[in-house]
PDB file of C-alpha atoms in Angstrom:
ATOM      1  CA  MET O   1    -168.199-112.903 105.374  1.00  0.00           C
ATOM      2  CA  SER O   2    -166.106-114.153 102.462  1.00  0.00           C
ATOM      3  CA  ILE O   3    -162.330-113.836 102.259  1.00  0.00           C
ATOM      4  CA  GLN O   4    -160.144-115.981 100.014  1.00  0.00           C
ATOM      5  CA  LEU O   5    -156.543-114.860  99.748  1.00  0.00           C
ATOM      6  CA  THR O   6    -153.908-116.340  97.476  1.00  0.00           C
ATOM      7  CA  LEU O   7    -150.407-115.429  98.628  1.00  0.00           C
ATOM      8  CA  LEU O   8    -147.612-115.758  96.072  1.00  0.00           C
ATOM      9  CA  CYS O   9    -143.974-115.424  97.082  1.00  0.00           C
ATOM     10  CA  ALA O  10    -141.983-113.539  94.454  1.00  0.00           C
ATOM     11  CA  PRO O  11    -138.815-115.324  93.280  1.00  0.00           C
ATOM     12  CA  GLY O  12    -135.616-114.231  95.009  1.00  0.00           C
ATOM     13  CA  GLY O  13    -135.083-112.461  98.286  1.00  0.00           C
ATOM     14  CA  ASP O  14    -135.305-115.512 100.565  1.00  0.00           C
ATOM     15  CA  PRO O  15    -132.149-115.923 102.695  1.00  0.00           C
ATOM     16  CA  THR O  16    -132.826-119.670 103.012  1.00  0.00           C
ATOM     17  CA  GLN O  17    -132.662-120.056  99.220  1.00  0.00           C
ATOM     18  CA  ASP O  18    -131.023-116.942  97.801  1.00  0.00           C
ATOM     19  CA  PRO O  19    -127.797-115.488  99.255  1.00  0.00           C
ATOM     20  CA  LEU O  20    -128.560-111.819  98.556  1.00  0.00           C
ATOM     21  CA  LEU O  21    -130.325-109.765 101.222  1.00  0.00           C
ATOM     22  CA  GLY O  22    -132.510-106.894 100.071  1.00  0.00           C
ATOM     23  CA  ASP O  23    -134.349-106.081  96.853  1.00  0.00           C
ATOM     24  CA  ALA O  24    -133.246-106.946  93.321  1.00  0.00           C
ATOM     25  CA  HIS O  25    -134.593-107.324  89.793  1.00  0.00           C
ATOM     26  CA  LEU O  26    -135.898-110.739  88.737  1.00  0.00           C
ATOM     27  CA  SER O  27    -133.523-113.005  86.861  1.00  0.00           C
ATOM     28  CA  GLN O  28    -134.526-114.379  83.463  1.00  0.00           C
ATOM     29  CA  ASP O  29    -135.300-117.761  85.034  1.00  0.00           C
ATOM     30  CA  ALA O  30    -137.498-116.075  87.632  1.00  0.00           C
ATOM     31  CA  MET O  31    -139.319-114.150  84.889  1.00  0.00           C
ATOM     32  CA  HIS O  32    -140.097-117.432  83.128  1.00  0.00           C
ATOM     33  CA  MET O  33    -141.378-118.913  86.395  1.00  0.00           C
ATOM     34  CA  ALA O  34    -143.681-115.948  86.926  1.00  0.00           C
ATOM     35  CA  ASP O  35    -144.918-116.032  83.346  1.00  0.00           C
ATOM     36  CA  ALA O  36    -146.026-119.659  83.829  1.00  0.00           C
ATOM     37  CA  ALA O  37    -148.506-118.520  86.492  1.00  0.00           C
ATOM     38  CA  ARG O  38    -150.615-116.824  83.810  1.00  0.00           C
ATOM     39  CA  ALA O  39    -152.215-120.214  83.114  1.00  0.00           C
ATOM     40  CA  VAL O  40    -154.308-120.176  86.284  1.00  0.00           C
ATOM     41  CA  LEU O  41    -154.449-116.549  87.445  1.00  0.00           C
ATOM     42  CA  SER O  42    -156.877-114.289  85.646  1.00  0.00           C
ATOM     43  CA  PRO O  43    -155.638-110.790  84.705  1.00  0.00           C
ATOM     44  CA  GLY O  44    -158.849-109.495  86.291  1.00  0.00           C
ATOM     45  CA  GLU O  45    -157.996-110.790  89.757  1.00  0.00           C
ATOM     46  CA  GLN O  46    -158.119-108.255  92.581  1.00  0.00           C
ATOM     47  CA  ALA O  47    -154.460-107.966  93.530  1.00  0.00           C
ATOM     48  CA  VAL O  48    -151.989-106.205  95.786  1.00  0.00           C
ATOM     49  CA  ARG O  49    -148.219-106.489  95.963  1.00  0.00           C
ATOM     50  CA  ALA O  50    -145.277-105.567  98.106  1.00  0.00           C
ATOM     51  CA  PRO O  51    -143.549-102.348  96.947  1.00  0.00           C
ATOM     52  CA  SER O  52    -140.279-104.087  95.935  1.00  0.00           C
ATOM     53  CA  MET O  53    -138.929-104.298  92.387  1.00  0.00           C
ATOM     54  CA  ARG O  54    -139.153-108.085  92.345  1.00  0.00           C
ATOM     55  CA  CYS O  55    -142.824-108.073  93.408  1.00  0.00           C
ATOM     56  CA  SER O  56    -143.670-105.402  90.841  1.00  0.00           C
ATOM     57  CA  GLU O  57    -141.910-107.383  88.108  1.00  0.00           C
ATOM     58  CA  THR O  58    -143.588-110.617  89.238  1.00  0.00           C
ATOM     59  CA  ALA O  59    -147.037-109.006  89.012  1.00  0.00           C
ATOM     60  CA  ASP O  60    -146.209-107.651  85.547  1.00  0.00           C
ATOM     61  CA  ALA O  61    -144.971-111.061  84.366  1.00  0.00           C
ATOM     62  CA  ILE O  62    -148.158-112.719  85.606  1.00  0.00           C
ATOM     63  CA  GLY O  63    -150.251-110.001  83.994  1.00  0.00           C
ATOM     64  CA  LEU O  64    -151.851-108.741  87.189  1.00  0.00           C
ATOM     65  CA  VAL O  65    -152.612-105.080  87.824  1.00  0.00           C
ATOM     66  CA  ALA O  66    -151.599-104.992  91.485  1.00  0.00           C
ATOM     67  CA  SER O  67    -151.653-101.978  93.750  1.00  0.00           C
ATOM     68  CA  SER O  68    -148.650-101.435  96.001  1.00  0.00           C
ATOM     69  CA  GLU O  69    -149.293-102.179  99.684  1.00  0.00           C
ATOM     70  CA  PRO O  70    -146.605-100.827 102.064  1.00  0.00           C
ATOM     71  CA  MET O  71    -147.613-103.225 104.853  1.00  0.00           C
ATOM     72  CA  LEU O  72    -146.474-106.133 102.660  1.00  0.00           C
ATOM     73  CA  ARG O  73    -142.919-104.787 102.407  1.00  0.00           C
ATOM     74  CA  ASP O  74    -140.017-107.123 103.113  1.00  0.00           C
ATOM     75  CA  LEU O  75    -138.309-107.567 106.463  1.00  0.00           C
ATOM     76  CA  ASN O  76    -136.010-104.581 106.962  1.00  0.00           C
ATOM     77  CA  VAL O  77    -132.498-106.010 107.376  1.00  0.00           C
ATOM     78  CA  GLY O  78    -130.916-102.625 107.977  1.00  0.00           C
ATOM     79  CA  ARG O  79    -127.188-102.424 107.247  1.00  0.00           C
ATOM     80  CA  TRP O  80    -127.172-106.015 105.923  1.00  0.00           C
ATOM     81  CA  SER O  81    -129.155-104.982 102.845  1.00  0.00           C
ATOM     82  CA  GLY O  82    -127.282-105.648  99.615  1.00  0.00           C
ATOM     83  CA  ARG O  83    -124.880-108.113 101.239  1.00  0.00           C
ATOM     84  CA  THR O  84    -124.844-111.868 100.764  1.00  0.00           C
ATOM     85  CA  VAL O  85    -125.786-114.301 103.489  1.00  0.00           C
ATOM     86  CA  ARG O  86    -122.253-115.712 103.370  1.00  0.00           C
ATOM     87  CA  GLU O  87    -120.733-112.260 103.903  1.00  0.00           C
ATOM     88  CA  VAL O  88    -122.983-111.503 106.855  1.00  0.00           C
ATOM     89  CA  ALA O  89    -122.424-114.911 108.467  1.00  0.00           C
ATOM     90  CA  ALA O  90    -118.642-114.490 108.148  1.00  0.00           C
ATOM     91  CA  ALA O  91    -118.547-110.906 109.421  1.00  0.00           C
ATOM     92  CA  ASP O  92    -121.002-111.309 112.310  1.00  0.00           C
ATOM     93  CA  PRO O  93    -121.518-115.002 113.102  1.00  0.00           C
ATOM     94  CA  ALA O  94    -123.032-114.351 116.528  1.00  0.00           C
ATOM     95  CA  GLY O  95    -125.443-111.767 115.167  1.00  0.00           C
ATOM     96  CA  PHE O  96    -126.406-113.958 112.237  1.00  0.00           C
ATOM     97  CA  THR O  97    -127.103-116.911 114.537  1.00  0.00           C
ATOM     98  CA  ALA O  98    -129.191-114.707 116.825  1.00  0.00           C
ATOM     99  CA  TRP O  99    -131.197-113.470 113.827  1.00  0.00           C
ATOM    100  CA  LEU O 100    -132.098-117.045 112.867  1.00  0.00           C
ATOM    101  CA  THR O 101    -132.970-118.179 116.392  1.00  0.00           C
ATOM    102  CA  ASP O 102    -134.332-115.191 118.316  1.00  0.00           C
ATOM    103  CA  PRO O 103    -137.437-113.473 116.862  1.00  0.00           C
ATOM    104  CA  ASP O 104    -136.619-110.311 118.815  1.00  0.00           C
ATOM    105  CA  ALA O 105    -133.021-110.002 117.580  1.00  0.00           C
ATOM    106  CA  THR O 106    -132.034-107.035 115.393  1.00  0.00           C
ATOM    107  CA  PRO O 107    -128.272-107.408 114.861  1.00  0.00           C
ATOM    108  CA  HIS O 108    -128.618-105.570 111.535  1.00  0.00           C
ATOM    109  CA  GLY O 109    -130.261-102.545 113.157  1.00  0.00           C
ATOM    110  CA  GLY O 110    -133.484-103.038 111.205  1.00  0.00           C
ATOM    111  CA  GLU O 111    -136.720-104.853 111.983  1.00  0.00           C
ATOM    112  CA  SER O 112    -137.109-107.948 114.150  1.00  0.00           C
ATOM    113  CA  VAL O 113    -138.965-111.039 113.006  1.00  0.00           C
ATOM    114  CA  ARG O 114    -141.566-110.449 115.714  1.00  0.00           C
ATOM    115  CA  GLN O 115    -142.135-106.882 114.502  1.00  0.00           C
ATOM    116  CA  LEU O 116    -142.660-108.210 110.976  1.00  0.00           C
ATOM    117  CA  CYS O 117    -145.111-110.793 112.305  1.00  0.00           C
ATOM    118  CA  ARG O 118    -147.111-108.079 114.053  1.00  0.00           C
ATOM    119  CA  ARG O 119    -147.139-105.886 110.932  1.00  0.00           C
ATOM    120  CA  SER O 120    -148.271-108.804 108.776  1.00  0.00           C
ATOM    121  CA  ALA O 121    -150.967-109.760 111.286  1.00  0.00           C
ATOM    122  CA  GLU O 122    -152.197-106.160 111.219  1.00  0.00           C
ATOM    123  CA  TRP O 123    -152.437-106.312 107.425  1.00  0.00           C
ATOM    124  CA  LEU O 124    -154.293-109.639 107.540  1.00  0.00           C
ATOM    125  CA  GLY O 125    -156.695-108.237 110.111  1.00  0.00           C
ATOM    126  CA  SER O 126    -157.344-105.190 107.927  1.00  0.00           C
ATOM    127  CA  VAL O 127    -158.647-107.219 104.973  1.00  0.00           C
ATOM    128  CA  ALA O 128    -162.268-106.223 104.397  1.00  0.00           C
ATOM    129  CA  PRO O 129    -164.847-108.849 105.484  1.00  0.00           C
ATOM    130  CA  HIS O 130    -166.399-109.113 102.010  1.00  0.00           C
ATOM    131  CA  THR O 131    -163.224-108.974  99.960  1.00  0.00           C
ATOM    132  CA  GLY O 132    -164.040-112.190  98.111  1.00  0.00           C
ATOM    133  CA  HIS O 133    -160.971-113.524  96.299  1.00  0.00           C
ATOM    134  CA  ALA O 134    -157.752-111.522  96.092  1.00  0.00           C
ATOM    135  CA  VAL O 135    -154.121-112.194  95.248  1.00  0.00           C
ATOM    136  CA  ALA O 136    -151.170-110.821  97.216  1.00  0.00           C
ATOM    137  CA  ILE O 137    -147.710-110.987  95.655  1.00  0.00           C
ATOM    138  CA  THR O 138    -145.191-110.490  98.386  1.00  0.00           C
ATOM    139  CA  GLU O 139    -141.908-111.521  99.984  1.00  0.00           C
ATOM    140  CA  ALA O 140    -140.971-114.896 101.455  1.00  0.00           C
ATOM    141  CA  ALA O 141    -140.554-113.288 104.875  1.00  0.00           C
ATOM    142  CA  VAL O 142    -144.041-111.773 104.727  1.00  0.00           C
ATOM    143  CA  VAL O 143    -145.625-115.076 103.697  1.00  0.00           C
ATOM    144  CA  ARG O 144    -143.910-116.728 106.667  1.00  0.00           C
ATOM    145  CA  ALA O 145    -145.147-113.982 108.987  1.00  0.00           C
ATOM    146  CA  VAL O 146    -148.722-114.297 107.702  1.00  0.00           C
ATOM    147  CA  LEU O 147    -148.586-118.047 108.308  1.00  0.00           C
ATOM    148  CA  ILE O 148    -147.326-117.475 111.853  1.00  0.00           C
ATOM    149  CA  ASP O 149    -150.504-115.480 112.490  1.00  0.00           C
ATOM    150  CA  ALA O 150    -152.960-117.627 110.529  1.00  0.00           C
ATOM    151  CA  LEU O 151    -151.733-120.864 112.117  1.00  0.00           C
ATOM    152  CA  ALA O 152    -151.240-119.323 115.587  1.00  0.00           C
ATOM    153  CA  VAL O 153    -147.724-120.756 115.950  1.00  0.00           C
ATOM    154  CA  PRO O 154    -144.839-119.141 117.861  1.00  0.00           C
ATOM    155  CA  ALA O 155    -142.735-116.537 116.067  1.00  0.00           C
ATOM    156  CA  ARG O 156    -139.647-118.676 116.691  1.00  0.00           C
ATOM    157  CA  ALA O 157    -141.041-121.080 114.052  1.00  0.00           C
ATOM    158  CA  PHE O 158    -140.576-118.361 111.402  1.00  0.00           C
ATOM    159  CA  TRP O 159    -137.441-119.739 109.721  1.00  0.00           C
ATOM    160  CA  HIS O 160    -138.785-123.298 109.789  1.00  0.00           C
ATOM    161  CA  LEU O 161    -141.614-122.493 107.355  1.00  0.00           C
ATOM    162  CA  ALA O 162    -140.590-123.361 103.791  1.00  0.00           C
ATOM    163  CA  VAL O 163    -141.849-120.805 101.245  1.00  0.00           C
ATOM    164  CA  PRO O 164    -140.767-121.810  97.712  1.00  0.00           C
ATOM    165  CA  PRO O 165    -141.097-119.104  95.059  1.00  0.00           C
ATOM    166  CA  LEU O 166    -144.479-118.954  93.311  1.00  0.00           C
ATOM    167  CA  ARG O 167    -145.947-121.795  95.348  1.00  0.00           C
ATOM    168  CA  ALA O 168    -149.314-120.526  96.433  1.00  0.00           C
ATOM    169  CA  VAL O 169    -150.620-120.282  99.973  1.00  0.00           C
ATOM    170  CA  PHE O 170    -154.425-120.192 100.028  1.00  0.00           C
ATOM    171  CA  LEU O 171    -156.110-118.588 103.038  1.00  0.00           C
ATOM    172  CA  THR O 172    -159.873-118.921 103.486  1.00  0.00           C
ATOM    173  CA  TRP O 173    -161.699-117.219 106.338  1.00  0.00           C
ATOM    174  CA  ARG O 174    -164.367-119.652 107.533  1.00  0.00           C
ATOM    175  CA  GLY O 175    -166.114-120.236 110.836  1.00  0.00           C
ATOM    176  CA  GLY O 176    -164.138-117.610 112.720  1.00  0.00           C
ATOM    177  CA  GLY O 177    -160.675-118.750 111.625  1.00  0.00           C
ATOM    178  CA  TRP O 178    -158.320-119.283 108.706  1.00  0.00           C
ATOM    179  CA  ASP O 179    -158.091-122.480 106.697  1.00  0.00           C
ATOM    180  CA  VAL O 180    -154.625-122.754 105.150  1.00  0.00           C
ATOM    181  CA  GLN O 181    -153.814-124.665 101.981  1.00  0.00           C
ATOM    182  CA  PHE O 182    -150.648-124.992  99.951  1.00  0.00           C
ATOM    183  CA  GLY O 183    -150.341-125.673  96.254  1.00  0.00           C
ATOM    184  CA  GLY O 184    -148.966-124.575  92.916  1.00  0.00           C
ATOM    185  CA  VAL O 185    -150.046-121.977  90.402  1.00  0.00           C
ATOM    186  CA  SER O 186    -149.802-124.157  87.317  1.00  0.00           C
ATOM    187  CA  PRO O 187    -152.328-126.758  86.037  1.00  0.00           C
ATOM    188  CA  GLN O 188    -149.778-129.493  86.846  1.00  0.00           C
ATOM    189  CA  GLU O 189    -149.714-128.514  90.527  1.00  0.00           C
ATOM    190  CA  PRO O 190    -153.215-128.775  92.010  1.00  0.00           C
ATOM    191  CA  ARG O 191    -154.051-127.382  95.399  1.00  0.00           C
ATOM    192  CA  ARG O 192    -153.228-129.675  98.285  1.00  0.00           C
ATOM    193  CA  ARG O 193    -154.619-129.216 101.777  1.00  0.00           C
ATOM    194  CA  LEU O 194    -151.687-129.583 104.142  1.00  0.00           C
ATOM    195  CA  LEU O 195    -152.669-127.571 107.180  1.00  0.00           C
ATOM    196  CA  SER O 196    -155.875-126.234 108.620  1.00  0.00           C
ATOM    197  CA  GLN O 197    -155.998-124.057 111.711  1.00  0.00           C
ATOM    198  CA  ARG O 198    -158.795-121.988 113.151  1.00  0.00           C
ATOM    199  CA  THR O 199    -157.466-118.867 114.798  1.00  0.00           C
ATOM    200  CA  PRO O 200    -158.947-115.404 115.527  1.00  0.00           C
ATOM    201  CA  LEU O 201    -158.395-112.742 112.894  1.00  0.00           C
ATOM    202  CA  ALA O 202    -155.170-110.827 113.655  1.00  0.00           C
ATOM    203  CA  ALA O 203    -154.332-112.990 116.650  1.00  0.00           C
ATOM    204  CA  GLY O 204    -150.720-111.769 116.518  1.00  0.00           C
ATOM    205  CA  CYS O 205    -147.432-113.489 117.238  1.00  0.00           C
ATOM    206  CA  VAL O 206    -146.385-115.075 120.501  1.00  0.00           C
TER     207      VAL O 206
END
C-alpha cells in the first residue's frame, strides 16, 4: 500500500490571515507565489483541487492539470460569505467568538468545523490504497481538517493549526497510520519533519 499526498493551501481565503470570507480570484502577488512552485512540482503529477476559483487558478499557475474534487471544497460560511472578518466580528461578536472556539457552532448558518473535519476525513479515507504520489490543492480550512484527522487531535484544535499559503503538508501512509511532514515547495525550502502520528485511516474528529 503506497500513498504519498502533498497538500498545498491556495493563497487567500484563510480568516486567520486574509480578512475576506468566501472565494475570490488570486491577487498578482499570489499568482507569483504559485508560479514559484513550478520549480519542484512536475506538470505530470497526479493532482486534484478544490472547486474554488483560487484553487483552479493556483493549479493553473503551477502548471498542474488538476481535476475538481467537491469533497475538498472550502468550509461553508453561509451568510458570512463575501464579508470581511472585521465586519462579521463587529456585527456578531458572540457568534464570531463561538465560531472560533466551538467546533459545532454554525452562527453563519453554514457548515460547522466538525462537519468539515468529518467530510475531509471521509475524503482522506477514500484515497485509493495504491495511489502512489498525488497533489491536492485546496483551502486552508480543508488542510486544517485533514490534519485534525491525520494527527488524531481534537476538532477544537482546528484554528490553532497554522497553514501558510503554498507551504506543503506531506502525508505518507505507512505502517497503518499517517506520517505528517511540513515544508516548502521551492528548492530553498526543503522538507522538514515536524510531526509524526500514526492513526487509523479516516479516524474522524473528536
